[in-house]
mmCIF file of C-alpha atoms in Angstrom:
data_model
loop_
_atom_site.group_PDB
_atom_site.id
_atom_site.type_symbol
_atom_site.label_atom_id
_atom_site.label_comp_id
_atom_site.label_asym_id
_atom_site.label_seq_id
_atom_site.Cartn_x
_atom_site.Cartn_y
_atom_site.Cartn_z
ATOM 1 C CA MET A 24 0.000 0.000 0.000
ATOM 2 C CA ALA A 25 2.781 2.440 0.925
ATOM 3 C CA ALA A 26 4.697 1.689 -2.288
ATOM 4 C CA ALA A 27 1.572 2.253 -4.367
ATOM 5 C CA ALA A 28 0.990 5.583 -2.642
ATOM 6 C CA LEU A 29 4.544 6.695 -3.444
ATOM 7 C CA ILE A 30 4.145 5.694 -7.090
ATOM 8 C CA PHE A 31 0.899 7.653 -7.278
ATOM 9 C CA THR A 32 2.566 10.678 -5.687
ATOM 10 C CA THR A 33 5.434 10.616 -8.176
ATOM 11 C CA ALA A 34 3.072 10.211 -11.124
ATOM 12 C CA THR A 35 0.986 13.135 -9.877
ATOM 13 C CA ALA A 36 4.094 15.295 -9.510
ATOM 14 C CA THR A 37 5.003 14.714 -13.157
ATOM 15 C CA VAL A 38 1.551 15.974 -14.178
ATOM 16 C CA CYS A 39 1.619 19.022 -11.889
ATOM 17 C CA PRO A 40 5.199 19.883 -10.900
ATOM 18 C CA ALA A 41 4.107 23.246 -9.485
ATOM 19 C CA CYS A 42 1.846 21.431 -7.026
ATOM 20 C CA PHE A 43 4.980 19.899 -5.488
ATOM 21 C CA GLY A 44 7.168 22.979 -5.373
ATOM 22 C CA LEU A 45 8.937 22.742 -8.728
ATOM 23 C CA VAL A 46 9.207 25.532 -11.290
ATOM 24 C CA GLU A 47 9.867 25.435 -15.033
ATOM 25 C CA ALA A 48 13.495 26.205 -15.876
ATOM 26 C CA GLN A 49 13.075 25.604 -19.599
ATOM 27 C CA PRO A 50 10.602 23.616 -21.706
ATOM 28 C CA GLN A 51 10.149 20.127 -20.200
ATOM 29 C CA LEU A 52 12.630 20.825 -17.364
ATOM 30 C CA TYR A 53 11.417 21.571 -13.830
ATOM 31 C CA VAL A 54 13.628 22.307 -10.843
ATOM 32 C CA GLU A 55 13.071 22.680 -7.151
ATOM 33 C CA ARG A 56 11.801 26.142 -6.243
ATOM 34 C CA GLY A 57 14.423 28.362 -4.609
ATOM 35 C CA VAL A 58 17.546 26.773 -6.081
ATOM 36 C CA SER A 59 20.484 28.988 -6.979
ATOM 37 C CA ALA A 60 21.250 30.216 -10.478
ATOM 38 C CA GLU A 61 24.212 27.826 -10.548
ATOM 39 C CA GLN A 62 22.008 24.853 -9.661
ATOM 40 C CA ARG A 63 19.466 25.851 -12.292
ATOM 41 C CA GLN A 64 22.260 26.014 -14.865
ATOM 42 C CA GLN A 65 23.585 22.633 -13.684
ATOM 43 C CA ALA A 66 20.175 21.041 -14.187
ATOM 44 C CA ALA A 67 19.867 22.559 -17.668
ATOM 45 C CA SER A 68 23.350 21.370 -18.637
ATOM 46 C CA VAL A 69 22.686 17.830 -17.400
ATOM 47 C CA PHE A 70 19.341 17.758 -19.223
ATOM 48 C CA ASP A 71 20.850 18.982 -22.504
ATOM 49 C CA GLN A 72 23.850 16.629 -22.423
ATOM 50 C CA ALA A 73 21.756 13.612 -21.454
ATOM 51 C CA SER A 74 19.254 14.373 -24.211
ATOM 52 C CA ARG A 75 22.128 14.558 -26.683
ATOM 53 C CA ARG A 76 23.452 11.128 -25.674
ATOM 54 C CA VAL A 77 20.091 9.517 -26.304
ATOM 55 C CA THR A 78 19.601 11.417 -29.567
ATOM 56 C CA ASP A 79 23.065 10.453 -30.803
ATOM 57 C CA PHE A 80 22.512 6.767 -30.049
ATOM 58 C CA TYR A 81 19.097 6.541 -31.707
ATOM 59 C CA GLY A 82 19.746 9.053 -34.478
ATOM 60 C CA GLY A 83 16.795 11.115 -33.246
ATOM 61 C CA ARG A 84 14.179 11.196 -30.522
ATOM 62 C CA HIS A 85 10.595 9.987 -30.381
ATOM 63 C CA SER A 86 10.160 10.914 -26.726
ATOM 64 C CA SER A 87 9.957 14.321 -25.079
ATOM 65 C CA PRO A 88 9.526 13.593 -21.374
ATOM 66 C CA ARG A 89 9.292 16.022 -18.532
ATOM 67 C CA VAL A 90 12.352 16.063 -16.306
ATOM 68 C CA LEU A 91 11.897 16.895 -12.610
ATOM 69 C CA VAL A 92 15.060 17.746 -10.691
ATOM 70 C CA CYS A 93 15.401 17.917 -6.913
ATOM 71 C CA PHE A 94 18.464 19.328 -5.164
ATOM 72 C CA THR A 95 17.348 18.421 -1.635
ATOM 73 C CA SER A 96 16.178 15.186 -0.062
ATOM 74 C CA ARG A 97 13.085 16.956 1.214
ATOM 75 C CA CYS A 98 12.041 17.840 -2.332
ATOM 76 C CA TYR A 99 12.656 14.300 -3.599
ATOM 77 C CA GLU A 100 10.726 12.722 -0.738
ATOM 78 C CA ARG A 101 7.862 15.157 -1.343
ATOM 79 C CA ILE A 102 7.447 13.913 -4.912
ATOM 80 C CA GLY A 103 7.498 10.275 -3.778
ATOM 81 C CA GLY A 104 11.152 9.435 -4.293
ATOM 82 C CA GLY A 105 13.126 6.955 -2.215
ATOM 83 C CA GLY A 106 16.728 5.827 -2.125
ATOM 84 C CA GLU A 107 17.241 5.653 -5.882
ATOM 85 C CA ARG A 108 19.175 8.293 -7.799
ATOM 86 C CA GLY A 109 16.460 8.684 -10.409
ATOM 87 C CA GLN A 110 13.557 6.913 -12.019
ATOM 88 C CA ALA A 111 11.598 6.837 -15.241
ATOM 89 C CA ILE A 112 7.825 7.195 -15.086
ATOM 90 C CA ALA A 113 6.269 5.138 -17.894
ATOM 91 C CA ASP A 114 7.197 6.880 -21.165
ATOM 92 C CA ARG A 115 6.416 10.434 -20.110
ATOM 93 C CA ALA A 116 8.786 11.691 -17.367
ATOM 94 C CA ILE A 117 11.892 11.161 -15.284
ATOM 95 C CA VAL A 118 12.646 12.398 -11.791
ATOM 96 C CA LEU A 119 16.156 12.966 -10.453
ATOM 97 C CA SER A 120 17.233 12.968 -6.821
ATOM 98 C CA PRO A 121 20.045 15.187 -5.482
ATOM 99 C CA ARG A 122 22.430 12.277 -6.171
ATOM 100 C CA GLY A 123 21.060 11.893 -9.685
ATOM 101 C CA VAL A 124 21.733 15.348 -11.119
ATOM 102 C CA ASP A 125 24.325 13.764 -13.355
ATOM 103 C CA VAL A 126 24.584 13.220 -17.115
ATOM 104 C CA VAL A 127 24.970 9.442 -16.827
ATOM 105 C CA ILE A 128 22.015 8.980 -14.482
ATOM 106 C CA ALA A 129 19.800 11.329 -16.482
ATOM 107 C CA SER A 130 20.645 9.717 -19.819
ATOM 108 C CA HIS A 131 20.086 6.242 -18.311
ATOM 109 C CA GLU A 132 16.531 7.213 -17.357
ATOM 110 C CA LEU A 133 15.930 9.018 -20.652
ATOM 111 C CA ALA A 134 17.100 5.868 -22.453
ATOM 112 C CA HIS A 135 14.374 3.862 -20.703
ATOM 113 C CA ILE A 136 11.802 6.441 -21.813
ATOM 114 C CA GLU A 137 12.984 6.417 -25.429
ATOM 115 C CA LEU A 138 12.890 2.626 -25.675
ATOM 116 C CA HIS A 139 9.409 2.423 -24.186
ATOM 117 C CA LYS A 140 8.164 5.199 -26.460
ATOM 118 C CA ARG A 141 9.376 3.381 -29.549
ATOM 119 C CA LEU A 142 7.923 -0.011 -28.583
ATOM 120 C CA LEU A 143 4.309 -0.651 -29.489
ATOM 121 C CA PRO A 144 1.971 -2.128 -26.835
ATOM 122 C CA GLY A 145 2.766 -5.823 -26.495
ATOM 123 C CA SER A 146 6.286 -5.437 -27.893
ATOM 124 C CA ASP A 147 8.107 -6.315 -24.700
ATOM 125 C CA VAL A 148 11.769 -6.796 -23.868
ATOM 126 C CA PRO A 149 13.254 -8.553 -20.819
ATOM 127 C CA GLN A 150 14.119 -6.269 -17.912
ATOM 128 C CA TRP A 151 17.794 -7.183 -18.169
ATOM 129 C CA PHE A 152 17.822 -5.925 -21.769
ATOM 130 C CA ASP A 153 16.033 -2.703 -20.809
ATOM 131 C CA GLU A 154 18.585 -2.024 -18.071
ATOM 132 C CA GLY A 155 21.610 -3.173 -20.048
ATOM 133 C CA LEU A 156 20.629 -0.999 -23.002
ATOM 134 C CA ALA A 157 20.198 2.023 -20.717
ATOM 135 C CA VAL A 158 23.727 1.441 -19.411
ATOM 136 C CA LEU A 159 25.028 1.255 -22.981
ATOM 137 C CA VAL A 160 23.195 4.381 -24.161
ATOM 138 C CA SER A 161 24.299 6.368 -21.108
ATOM 139 C CA ASP A 162 27.894 5.104 -21.485
ATOM 140 C CA ASP A 163 28.037 4.280 -17.795
ATOM 141 C CA ARG A 164 31.679 3.481 -17.064
ATOM 142 C CA ARG A 165 30.760 1.956 -13.709
ATOM 143 C CA TYR A 166 29.395 -1.036 -15.597
ATOM 144 C CA LEU A 167 31.155 -0.893 -18.985
ATOM 145 C CA LEU A 168 34.766 -0.420 -19.997
ATOM 146 C CA PRO A 169 35.603 2.597 -22.228
ATOM 147 C CA ASP A 170 34.469 2.354 -25.837
ATOM 148 C CA THR A 171 38.103 2.275 -26.970
ATOM 149 C CA VAL A 172 38.092 -1.508 -26.424
ATOM 150 C CA THR A 173 36.143 -4.064 -28.440
ATOM 151 C CA ASP A 174 34.802 -6.044 -25.495
ATOM 152 C CA ARG A 175 33.530 -3.535 -22.933
ATOM 153 C CA CYS A 176 32.397 -6.092 -20.356
ATOM 154 C CA ARG A 177 33.310 -5.629 -16.718
ATOM 155 C CA ALA A 178 31.434 -8.780 -15.649
ATOM 156 C CA GLU A 179 30.506 -11.981 -17.433
ATOM 157 C CA PRO A 180 26.725 -12.445 -17.577
ATOM 158 C CA GLY A 181 25.256 -15.372 -15.670
ATOM 159 C CA GLN A 182 23.185 -18.106 -17.232
ATOM 160 C CA THR A 183 19.976 -16.296 -16.326
ATOM 161 C CA LEU A 184 19.177 -12.633 -15.797
ATOM 162 C CA PRO A 185 15.925 -11.132 -14.464
ATOM 163 C CA GLU A 186 13.209 -11.167 -17.114
ATOM 164 C CA THR A 187 10.610 -9.030 -15.336
ATOM 165 C CA LEU A 188 10.708 -5.852 -13.272
ATOM 166 C CA ALA A 189 9.573 -7.801 -10.211
ATOM 167 C CA GLN A 190 12.409 -10.298 -10.678
ATOM 168 C CA TRP A 191 14.894 -7.461 -11.157
ATOM 169 C CA ARG A 192 13.816 -5.778 -7.938
ATOM 170 C CA ALA A 193 13.997 -9.094 -6.055
ATOM 171 C CA ALA A 194 17.429 -9.994 -7.427
ATOM 172 C CA ARG A 195 20.771 -9.149 -5.914
ATOM 173 C CA THR A 196 21.583 -5.465 -5.932
ATOM 174 C CA GLY A 197 24.733 -3.522 -6.640
ATOM 175 C CA GLU A 198 26.920 -3.130 -9.681
ATOM 176 C CA GLN A 199 27.107 -6.796 -10.664
ATOM 177 C CA LEU A 200 23.640 -7.167 -12.144
ATOM 178 C CA TYR A 201 23.876 -3.956 -14.164
ATOM 179 C CA ALA A 202 27.349 -4.931 -15.379
ATOM 180 C CA GLU A 203 26.222 -8.414 -16.441
ATOM 181 C CA SER A 204 23.181 -7.054 -18.282
ATOM 182 C CA ALA A 205 25.232 -4.355 -19.980
ATOM 183 C CA CYS A 206 27.785 -6.969 -21.025
ATOM 184 C CA ARG A 207 25.182 -9.116 -22.721
ATOM 185 C CA VAL A 208 23.630 -6.149 -24.539
ATOM 186 C CA SER A 209 26.914 -4.532 -25.573
ATOM 187 C CA ARG A 210 28.323 -7.786 -26.978
ATOM 188 C CA TRP A 211 25.154 -8.404 -28.956
ATOM 189 C CA ALA A 212 25.098 -4.843 -30.277
ATOM 190 C CA GLU A 213 28.788 -4.981 -31.243
ATOM 191 C CA LYS A 214 28.195 -8.238 -33.120
ATOM 192 C CA HIS A 215 25.139 -6.976 -34.997
ATOM 193 C CA GLY A 216 25.977 -3.404 -35.946
ATOM 194 C CA GLY A 217 25.733 -1.201 -32.873
ATOM 195 C CA PRO A 218 22.802 1.222 -32.480
ATOM 196 C CA ALA A 219 21.427 0.113 -35.864
ATOM 197 C CA ALA A 220 20.901 -3.360 -34.408
ATOM 198 C CA VAL A 221 18.801 -1.900 -31.590
ATOM 199 C CA LEU A 222 16.641 0.018 -34.070
ATOM 200 C CA GLU A 223 16.160 -3.153 -36.118
ATOM 201 C CA LEU A 224 15.254 -5.117 -32.982
ATOM 202 C CA ILE A 225 12.586 -2.560 -32.074
ATOM 203 C CA ASP A 226 11.182 -2.631 -35.611
ATOM 204 C CA ARG A 227 11.011 -6.421 -35.664
ATOM 205 C CA LEU A 228 9.374 -6.550 -32.235
ATOM 206 C CA ASN A 229 6.780 -4.040 -33.413
ATOM 207 C CA ARG A 230 6.098 -6.317 -36.397
ATOM 208 C CA GLY A 231 5.288 -9.187 -34.047
ATOM 209 C CA GLU A 232 8.519 -11.169 -33.823
ATOM 210 C CA SER A 233 9.618 -12.531 -30.484
ATOM 211 C CA PHE A 234 12.568 -11.154 -28.572
ATOM 212 C CA ALA A 235 14.094 -14.632 -28.309
ATOM 213 C CA ALA A 236 14.067 -14.995 -32.103
ATOM 214 C CA ILE A 237 15.843 -11.659 -32.608
ATOM 215 C CA PHE A 238 18.351 -11.585 -29.767
ATOM 216 C CA THR A 239 20.694 -14.342 -30.877
#
């Protein structure tokens, strides 16, 4: 019940940021009321750079989500946030905690939004692929080696990785799971043509093919 209430609060905040003490800094970007000019500029810079990473990977954008940025824990708790650095809300918004006002974190969440926006209803991907792709798009060096090497893996993927969001949340936490998922996605993408392979996968899923038949 408590978790559902927090989810509802966060979803409501993305619809009415002003109701939760956030003000528009630029189109689609909302920041905590009362922040300094430097913090406002930081949020704008993070938003612009993260948007560029997603655009560069996909060759364009289908999504245009709202981005809500908190610089204090009080603000983030007020909009329903918890211990995470940031989170994506369906395919329409992301929220960033004080620890998430960062290009990598923001582009990770924007990558989730872009994937979900491009997939038609019923065109599902496993949670490990969703997370691994977000790591790849955001170029998160915590979980991937620099792109100057062919094999960017920091951890070998296990035999099985979480297929659903519930399984992901119940699985072990920390860097290992993200690193394993990113490894599997990055190796597949490298083998099949990079970002173009991801676009083809989305197109084939939207035409009714199964993920298992495509991701080989």
